[in-house]
């Protein structure tokens, strides 16, 4: 047997034995959980940073009231404590909306919608300045408006998707969101 072949054979055996390892290893990270499912396979999950809350929870976390338009349905409020980020997901006129609010000193895209946009324009909504992006993704029209209130450092993300969606509809929701 040649030396190279023996070397690779020893490495392969060591790698195989090393992968078996100690079955009782526990992760020291709080954000990773390893468990066995019904087929005895190891499953690793990462903790979800979002937690369910209510409107008062978002107001307490972000320090700002979040007003939604009349006629919304299926509202779900969530928050991300570590980023001081509040979110409301809802439906309005058959379209899906996600509104996020965060206090920050820098303009940033925290919409969670990262696609190749067909258009991007500057926009002003009340006392906020920002950008509006439009495009089609997964066969649906998508809009994202990112706004920053430079007077107090709050930033808003209004994203929407649906079949019967236009820029005017999303801007009207944005006007209600930033009115406080």
Tab-separated table of N, CA, C and O in Angstrom, residues 50-51 53 55-64 78-87 101 103 154:
chain	number	residue	atom	x	y	z
A	50	UNK	N	-37.889	37.194	17.243
A	50	UNK	CA	-39.181	37.878	17.316
A	50	UNK	C	-40.050	37.224	18.375
A	50	UNK	O	-40.099	36.008	18.490
A	51	UNK	N	-40.766	38.044	19.120
A	51	UNK	CA	-41.735	37.517	20.076
A	51	UNK	C	-43.067	38.224	19.867
A	51	UNK	O	-43.118	39.385	19.484
A	53	UNK	N	-46.377	40.117	20.759
A	53	UNK	CA	-46.695	41.136	21.748
A	53	UNK	C	-48.048	41.743	21.384
A	53	UNK	O	-48.795	41.185	20.593
A	55	UNK	N	-50.112	45.905	21.021
A	55	UNK	CA	-49.827	47.298	20.703
A	55	UNK	C	-49.126	48.002	21.868
A	55	UNK	O	-48.166	48.746	21.664
A	56	UNK	N	-49.556	47.739	23.089
A	56	UNK	CA	-48.929	48.366	24.248
A	56	UNK	C	-47.477	47.899	24.408
A	56	UNK	O	-46.613	48.674	24.826
A	57	UNK	N	-47.193	46.643	24.075
A	57	UNK	CA	-45.826	46.131	24.147
A	57	UNK	C	-44.903	46.853	23.177
A	57	UNK	O	-43.762	47.175	23.509
A	58	UNK	N	-45.402	47.131	21.975
A	58	UNK	CA	-44.603	47.871	20.986
A	58	UNK	C	-44.382	49.300	21.466
A	58	UNK	O	-43.279	49.836	21.369
A	59	UNK	N	-45.428	49.923	21.996
A	59	UNK	CA	-45.297	51.295	22.499
A	59	UNK	C	-44.289	51.368	23.641
A	59	UNK	O	-43.476	52.287	23.703
A	60	UNK	N	-44.325	50.378	24.528
A	60	UNK	CA	-43.393	50.357	25.656
A	60	UNK	C	-41.959	50.142	25.165
A	60	UNK	O	-41.032	50.810	25.609
A	61	UNK	N	-41.773	49.226	24.207
A	61	UNK	CA	-40.435	48.922	23.704
A	61	UNK	C	-39.860	50.066	22.877
A	61	UNK	O	-38.713	50.464	23.063
A	62	UNK	N	-40.670	50.628	21.990
A	62	UNK	CA	-40.172	51.630	21.034
A	62	UNK	C	-40.345	53.066	21.512
A	62	UNK	O	-39.731	53.979	20.963
A	63	UNK	N	-41.229	53.288	22.477
A	63	UNK	CA	-41.444	54.640	22.972
A	63	UNK	C	-42.303	55.489	22.053
A	63	UNK	O	-42.270	56.713	22.126
A	64	UNK	N	-43.083	54.869	21.206
A	64	UNK	CA	-43.892	55.605	20.237
A	64	UNK	C	-45.176	54.830	19.979
A	64	UNK	O	-45.176	53.617	19.888
A	78	UNK	N	-45.506	41.968	16.723
A	78	UNK	CA	-44.312	41.272	17.193
A	78	UNK	C	-43.247	42.306	17.519
A	78	UNK	O	-43.324	43.458	17.085
A	79	UNK	N	-42.257	41.854	18.284
A	79	UNK	CA	-41.163	42.754	18.649
A	79	UNK	C	-39.855	41.988	18.682
A	79	UNK	O	-39.834	40.775	18.896
A	80	UNK	N	-38.760	42.711	18.444
A	80	UNK	CA	-37.425	42.167	18.569
A	80	UNK	C	-36.721	43.007	19.624
A	80	UNK	O	-36.292	44.124	19.356
A	81	UNK	N	-36.636	42.455	20.822
A	81	UNK	CA	-36.093	43.185	21.964
A	81	UNK	C	-34.684	43.710	21.713
A	81	UNK	O	-34.396	44.859	21.979
A	82	UNK	N	-33.810	42.861	21.191
A	82	UNK	CA	-32.390	43.241	21.078
A	82	UNK	C	-32.161	44.413	20.137
A	82	UNK	O	-31.185	45.127	20.260
A	83	UNK	N	-33.061	44.619	19.157
A	83	UNK	CA	-32.921	45.730	18.221
A	83	UNK	C	-33.915	46.858	18.495
A	83	UNK	O	-34.001	47.797	17.712
A	84	UNK	N	-34.685	46.750	19.578
A	84	UNK	CA	-35.723	47.717	19.906
A	84	UNK	C	-36.574	48.008	18.672
A	84	UNK	O	-36.737	49.137	18.243
A	85	UNK	N	-37.105	46.940	18.099
A	85	UNK	CA	-37.839	46.992	16.838
A	85	UNK	C	-39.237	46.436	17.035
A	85	UNK	O	-39.410	45.325	17.515
A	86	UNK	N	-40.248	47.241	16.679
A	86	UNK	CA	-41.632	46.803	16.763
A	86	UNK	C	-42.192	46.579	15.376
A	86	UNK	O	-41.799	47.242	14.410
A	87	UNK	N	-43.131	45.647	15.255
A	87	UNK	CA	-43.681	45.294	13.951
A	87	UNK	C	-45.162	44.979	14.068
A	87	UNK	O	-45.600	44.360	15.027
A	101	UNK	N	-41.145	49.857	13.181
A	101	UNK	CA	-40.750	51.127	13.784
A	101	UNK	C	-39.508	50.883	14.645
A	101	UNK	O	-39.411	49.858	15.328
A	103	UNK	N	-36.199	53.299	16.705
A	103	UNK	CA	-35.495	54.556	16.966
A	103	UNK	C	-34.037	54.348	16.595
A	103	UNK	O	-33.377	53.448	17.110
A	154	UNK	N	-36.833	58.615	14.836
A	154	UNK	CA	-37.589	57.394	14.576
A	154	UNK	C	-37.546	57.071	13.084
A	154	UNK	O	-37.563	57.960	12.236
